[in-house]
Short mmCIF file of C-alpha atoms in Angstrom, two decimals:
data_model
loop_
_atom_site.label_atom_id
_atom_site.label_comp_id
_atom_site.label_asym_id
_atom_site.label_seq_id
_atom_site.Cartn_x
_atom_site.Cartn_y
_atom_site.Cartn_z
CA UNK A 29 0.00 0.00 0.00
CA UNK A 30 1.20 3.50 -0.72
CA UNK A 31 2.40 5.15 2.52
CA UNK A 32 0.61 8.36 1.53
CA UNK A 33 -2.77 6.88 0.62
CA UNK A 34 -4.30 6.80 4.09
CA UNK A 35 -3.34 10.27 5.40
CA UNK A 36 -4.25 11.89 2.08
CA UNK A 37 -7.69 10.31 2.17
CA UNK A 38 -8.33 11.56 5.70
CA UNK A 39 -6.89 15.02 5.08
CA UNK A 40 -4.42 14.72 7.91
CA UNK A 41 -1.21 16.66 8.29
CA UNK A 42 1.72 14.46 7.32
CA UNK A 43 4.98 14.30 9.29
CA UNK A 44 7.96 12.36 7.92
CA UNK A 45 10.02 10.41 10.46
CA UNK A 46 13.50 9.38 9.39
CA UNK A 47 14.66 5.80 9.58
CA UNK A 48 18.25 4.72 10.23
CA UNK A 49 20.82 6.40 12.45
CA UNK A 50 18.59 9.38 13.38
CA UNK A 51 15.47 7.39 14.19
CA UNK A 52 15.83 6.78 17.94
CA UNK A 53 16.69 10.39 18.70
CA UNK A 54 13.74 11.45 16.52
CA UNK A 55 11.35 9.14 18.37
CA UNK A 56 12.58 10.51 21.70
CA UNK A 57 11.92 14.01 20.39
CA UNK A 58 8.37 13.11 19.32
CA UNK A 59 7.74 11.61 22.76
CA UNK A 60 8.87 14.86 24.38
CA UNK A 61 6.40 16.71 22.12
CA UNK A 62 3.55 14.47 23.35
CA UNK A 63 2.97 13.06 19.88
CA UNK A 64 1.32 9.75 20.78
CA UNK A 65 1.23 6.94 18.23
CA UNK A 66 1.60 3.21 17.82
CA UNK A 67 3.44 1.82 14.83
CA UNK A 68 2.38 -1.64 13.78
CA UNK A 69 5.09 -4.05 12.69
CA UNK A 70 6.30 -3.65 9.10
CA UNK A 71 4.01 -0.66 8.43
CA UNK A 72 5.47 2.66 7.28
CA UNK A 73 2.53 4.69 8.54
CA UNK A 74 1.18 5.48 12.01
CA UNK A 75 -1.73 7.71 12.94
CA UNK A 76 -1.18 10.02 15.91
CA UNK A 77 -3.76 9.45 18.66
CA UNK A 78 -3.97 12.95 20.09
CA UNK A 79 -3.50 15.12 16.97
CA UNK A 80 -4.78 14.91 13.36
CA UNK A 81 -1.35 13.87 12.06
CA UNK A 82 -0.09 10.86 10.16
CA UNK A 83 3.54 9.81 10.65
CA UNK A 84 5.32 8.36 7.63
CA UNK A 85 8.54 6.41 8.23
CA UNK A 86 10.96 6.93 5.34
CA UNK A 87 14.71 6.74 4.69
CA UNK A 88 16.35 10.10 5.42
CA UNK A 89 17.38 10.44 1.76
CA UNK A 90 13.76 10.26 0.57
CA UNK A 91 12.30 12.84 2.94
CA UNK A 92 13.45 16.01 1.09
CA UNK A 93 11.77 14.74 -2.10
CA UNK A 94 8.40 14.18 -0.40
CA UNK A 95 8.69 17.53 1.39
CA UNK A 96 9.75 19.39 -1.76
CA UNK A 97 6.88 18.01 -3.82
CA UNK A 98 4.35 19.08 -1.19
CA UNK A 99 3.23 15.54 -0.38
CA UNK A 100 4.43 16.00 3.19
CA UNK A 101 4.12 19.07 5.43
CA UNK A 102 6.95 18.53 7.90
CA UNK A 103 9.82 16.13 8.44
CA UNK A 104 13.10 15.35 10.17
CA UNK A 105 16.18 14.46 8.14
CA UNK A 106 19.86 15.37 7.85
CA UNK A 107 21.13 18.65 6.44
CA UNK A 108 23.34 16.58 4.14
CA UNK A 109 20.27 14.95 2.59
CA UNK A 110 18.62 18.31 1.94
CA UNK A 111 21.84 19.60 0.36
CA UNK A 112 22.01 16.52 -1.88
CA UNK A 113 18.36 16.95 -2.88
CA UNK A 114 18.88 20.61 -3.76
CA UNK A 115 22.05 19.81 -5.70
CA UNK A 116 20.16 17.22 -7.74
CA UNK A 117 17.62 19.86 -8.75
CA UNK A 118 20.35 21.97 -10.34
CA UNK A 119 18.67 25.22 -9.35
CA UNK A 120 20.01 28.53 -10.70
CA UNK A 121 22.18 30.53 -8.31
CA UNK A 122 20.09 32.28 -5.66
CA UNK A 123 16.97 30.16 -6.23
CA UNK A 124 15.72 28.10 -3.29
CA UNK A 125 14.02 24.72 -3.34
CA UNK A 126 10.68 24.04 -1.67
CA UNK A 127 12.46 22.33 1.24
CA UNK A 128 12.89 24.91 3.99
CA UNK A 129 14.96 24.32 7.11
CA UNK A 130 12.96 25.28 10.19
CA UNK A 131 15.14 24.25 13.12
CA UNK A 132 18.52 22.71 13.86
CA UNK A 133 17.78 19.81 16.22
CA UNK A 134 21.32 19.50 17.56
CA UNK A 135 21.77 15.74 17.21
CA UNK A 136 23.07 13.41 14.51
CA UNK A 137 26.17 15.49 13.85
CA UNK A 138 28.41 14.20 11.04
CA UNK A 139 30.48 15.35 8.07
CA UNK A 140 30.38 14.39 4.42
CA UNK A 141 34.06 13.96 3.73
CA UNK A 142 36.42 13.08 0.92
CA UNK A 143 38.37 10.00 2.01
CA UNK A 144 41.31 8.15 0.48
CA UNK A 145 43.54 5.18 1.44
CA UNK A 146 45.73 6.15 4.38
CA UNK A 147 48.83 4.56 2.86
CA UNK A 148 48.31 5.95 -0.64
CA UNK A 149 49.88 8.91 -2.42
CA UNK A 150 46.75 11.08 -2.55
CA UNK A 151 47.03 13.92 -0.02
CA UNK A 152 44.49 16.53 -1.19
CA UNK A 153 41.12 16.49 -2.93
CA UNK A 154 42.74 18.03 -6.02
CA UNK A 155 44.86 14.89 -6.32
CA UNK A 156 41.63 13.01 -7.13
CA UNK A 157 40.87 15.07 -10.22
CA UNK A 158 40.67 12.71 -13.18
CA UNK A 159 40.33 9.64 -10.97
CA UNK A 160 37.40 7.46 -9.81
CA UNK A 161 35.34 8.58 -6.82
CA UNK A 162 32.54 6.46 -5.34
CA UNK A 163 29.71 7.90 -3.24
CA UNK A 164 26.00 7.80 -2.49
CA UNK A 165 26.00 11.62 -2.64
CA UNK A 166 26.63 12.00 -6.36
CA UNK A 167 25.17 15.49 -6.83
CA UNK A 168 27.13 17.08 -3.98
CA UNK A 169 30.29 15.24 -5.08
CA UNK A 170 29.91 16.45 -8.65
CA UNK A 171 29.47 20.02 -7.41
CA UNK A 172 32.50 19.73 -5.16
CA UNK A 173 34.86 18.39 -7.83
CA UNK A 174 33.45 20.74 -10.47
CA UNK A 175 34.60 23.66 -8.30
CA UNK A 176 38.04 22.10 -7.96
CA UNK A 177 38.34 21.48 -11.70
CA UNK A 178 36.86 24.80 -12.76
CA UNK A 179 35.95 23.29 -16.12
CA UNK A 180 32.83 23.04 -18.26
CA UNK A 181 30.73 19.86 -17.70
CA UNK A 182 31.91 18.26 -20.94
CA UNK A 183 35.55 18.79 -19.95
CA UNK A 184 35.40 17.46 -16.41
CA UNK A 185 37.65 14.51 -15.75
CA UNK A 186 36.72 13.20 -12.32
CA UNK A 187 34.43 10.17 -12.58
CA UNK A 188 31.73 10.05 -9.90
CA UNK A 189 30.12 6.65 -9.44
CA UNK A 190 27.09 5.82 -7.31
CA UNK A 191 27.16 3.11 -4.63
CA UNK A 192 24.25 2.87 -2.20
CA UNK A 193 26.00 1.12 0.71
CA UNK A 194 29.39 -0.03 2.02
CA UNK A 195 31.02 2.90 0.27
CA UNK A 196 34.08 2.57 2.52
CA UNK A 197 34.95 -0.77 0.83
CA UNK A 198 35.26 0.74 -2.66
CA UNK A 199 38.95 1.65 -2.42
CA UNK A 200 40.01 -1.71 -0.96
CA UNK A 201 38.16 -3.51 -3.75
CA UNK A 202 39.80 -1.41 -6.45
CA UNK A 203 36.57 0.25 -7.54
CA UNK A 204 37.64 3.76 -6.56
CA UNK A 205 40.67 5.92 -5.84
CA UNK A 206 38.68 7.85 -3.24
CA UNK A 207 35.23 8.09 -1.75
CA UNK A 208 32.84 10.73 -0.44
CA UNK A 209 30.95 9.42 2.57
CA UNK A 210 29.46 10.41 5.91
CA UNK A 211 31.75 10.32 8.94
CA UNK A 212 30.50 10.36 12.54
CA UNK A 213 33.14 9.00 14.92
CA UNK A 214 35.58 8.02 12.14
CA UNK A 215 35.95 4.45 13.47
CA UNK A 216 34.54 2.81 10.33
CA UNK A 217 36.79 4.94 8.15
CA UNK A 218 39.90 4.04 10.13
CA UNK A 219 38.97 0.34 10.13
CA UNK A 220 38.80 0.49 6.33
CA UNK A 221 42.27 2.08 6.15
CA UNK A 222 40.96 5.47 5.04
CA UNK A 223 41.71 9.05 6.03
CA UNK A 224 39.74 12.25 5.47
CA UNK A 225 41.37 14.90 3.27
CA UNK A 226 38.49 17.37 2.82
CA UNK A 227 34.94 18.11 3.95
CA UNK A 228 32.10 18.61 1.46
CA UNK A 229 29.42 19.58 4.00
CA UNK A 230 28.87 19.44 7.77
CA UNK A 231 25.52 18.04 8.82
CA UNK A 232 23.15 17.62 11.73
CA UNK A 233 19.51 16.58 12.08
CA UNK A 234 17.10 19.33 11.08
CA UNK A 235 13.36 19.96 11.06
CA UNK A 236 12.21 20.85 7.54
CA UNK A 237 8.90 21.88 6.00
CA UNK A 238 7.47 22.52 2.58
CA UNK A 239 8.05 26.19 1.86
CA UNK A 240 4.47 26.66 0.64
CA UNK A 241 2.56 24.74 3.30
CA UNK A 242 -0.35 26.56 4.93
CA UNK A 243 -1.11 23.87 7.50
CA UNK A 244 -1.44 25.48 10.98
CA UNK A 245 -0.25 22.26 12.62
CA UNK A 246 3.23 22.95 11.23
CA UNK A 247 3.59 25.93 13.58
CA UNK A 248 2.17 23.94 16.50
CA UNK A 249 4.59 21.03 16.03
CA UNK A 250 7.51 23.41 15.41
CA UNK A 251 6.75 25.19 18.70
CA UNK A 252 6.67 21.89 20.56
CA UNK A 253 9.91 20.68 19.00
CA UNK A 254 11.64 23.96 19.79
CA UNK A 255 10.46 23.68 23.39
CA UNK A 256 11.89 20.19 23.78
CA UNK A 257 15.21 21.14 22.16
CA UNK A 258 15.52 24.18 24.43
CA UNK A 259 14.76 22.06 27.49
CA UNK A 260 17.53 19.65 26.50
CA UNK A 261 20.08 22.45 26.20
CA UNK A 262 19.25 24.36 29.39
CA UNK A 263 18.84 23.78 33.12
CA UNK A 264 17.14 25.96 35.72
CA UNK A 265 19.59 27.46 38.18
CA UNK A 266 18.20 28.74 41.48
CA UNK A 267 20.15 30.48 44.24
CA UNK A 268 20.01 33.08 46.99
CA UNK A 269 22.16 36.22 46.83
CA UNK A 270 22.54 39.47 48.81
CA UNK A 271 20.64 42.21 47.00
CA UNK A 272 23.74 44.38 46.72
CA UNK A 273 25.40 41.55 44.72
CA UNK A 274 22.38 40.95 42.47
CA UNK A 275 23.70 42.92 39.50
CA UNK A 276 26.94 40.92 39.44
CA UNK A 277 25.10 37.61 39.84
CA UNK A 278 22.62 38.55 37.10
CA UNK A 279 25.50 39.14 34.69
CA UNK A 280 26.59 35.55 35.37
CA UNK A 281 23.05 34.15 34.90
CA UNK A 282 21.29 36.54 32.49
CA UNK A 283 18.73 33.89 31.48
CA UNK A 284 16.92 33.75 28.16
CA UNK A 285 15.45 37.21 28.70
CA UNK A 286 16.18 38.15 32.31
CA UNK A 287 16.49 36.28 35.63
CA UNK A 288 13.44 35.93 37.88
CA UNK A 289 14.08 37.72 41.18
CA UNK A 290 12.01 37.26 44.35
CA UNK A 291 12.50 38.96 47.71
CA UNK A 292 13.24 36.69 50.68
CA UNK A 293 11.89 37.10 54.19
CA UNK A 294 15.42 37.91 55.33
CA UNK A 295 16.19 41.59 54.69
CA UNK A 296 18.77 42.30 52.03
CA UNK A 297 18.47 38.91 50.32
CA UNK A 298 16.75 37.78 47.11
CA UNK A 299 16.11 34.45 45.40
CA UNK A 300 17.03 34.16 41.73
CA UNK A 301 15.90 31.67 39.06
CA UNK A 302 17.51 31.64 35.64
CA UNK A 303 17.92 29.35 32.65
CA UNK A 304 21.56 28.41 32.05
CA UNK A 305 23.12 26.40 29.26
CA UNK A 306 23.69 22.88 30.54
CA UNK A 307 27.24 22.73 29.23
CA UNK A 308 28.17 25.88 31.17
CA UNK A 309 26.47 25.15 34.49
CA UNK A 310 29.53 23.93 36.42
CA UNK A 311 31.46 27.12 35.64
CA UNK A 312 28.40 29.26 36.41
CA UNK A 313 28.04 27.64 39.84
CA UNK A 314 31.72 28.32 40.58
CA UNK A 315 31.33 31.99 39.64
CA UNK A 316 28.12 32.38 41.66
CA UNK A 317 29.84 30.98 44.73
CA UNK A 318 32.66 33.51 44.34
CA UNK A 319 30.22 36.45 44.36
CA UNK A 320 28.40 35.26 47.50
CA UNK A 321 25.52 33.14 46.20
CA UNK A 322 24.27 30.38 48.50
CA UNK A 323 21.81 27.47 48.29
CA UNK A 324 22.58 26.99 44.60
CA UNK A 325 20.31 24.39 43.03
CA UNK A 326 20.24 23.05 39.47
CA UNK A 327 17.02 21.53 38.12
CA UNK A 328 16.39 19.74 34.85
CA UNK A 329 13.77 21.20 32.51
CA UNK A 330 11.32 18.66 31.07
CA UNK A 331 9.86 21.03 28.49
CA UNK A 332 9.68 24.72 27.72
CA UNK A 333 8.13 27.51 25.71
CA UNK A 334 10.57 30.37 25.24
CA UNK A 335 11.15 32.97 22.56
#
């Protein structure tokens, strides 16, 4: 059955969920947004219980196509996949596709890199000009090497070949002199005897929408996703401080807009609550202690709605 047949027939908003390496983090994000659904085994579609939304489970590479053609309102995929989709369209300079990035989700970080055998003679991407390069990102690779060659399409020498999986094995099997592939930790690359010599694009998971969608649920879901992402990045820091040190303490914990300040029963003291980036909280606590703050507490934020 076509994965789009059911939601189209019921006029539901359609949300694409990526399969593969980004899926678990995406499902955790949907849970934080209170998007409740049950996916039956081997089905690529799930209807949300508490919102008029259908979830479609697709490979990350397919999602920009469905979004761009207006068959899907909203989706989660990698920035690399959107870049590859746009490169395939061959749009004139300055023209944008119908796939619009809404929000950087902050997970799934990786790089699309040019890689060659570690023990070979190739040291730079220019050394691959005129040779064989294997990749599953053919459009981005062609753009990249076209810029290096600076030649007309008919005169370009680098041969870009498509391989859908196990790209890292191409050099060892004699199929390619170099590859262009995604790198996360680099362990797979090193195990295959490869090294990175250039980066085509840096990527992370992103929320994307069709540029022309008018569905109001897109704004609702975007607001929920942004709230969850913010909650993951920040903690709530609470402490007591003498009022005459409040200005200094507030400069340490300025919050998203401003700290919340409440007078204490003890004269000359105030209680302060402020959102602080999670990665900075240890240093912030040290600095607050130095300026006289006491009873410093750090609380996790389950969800949020901030500007």
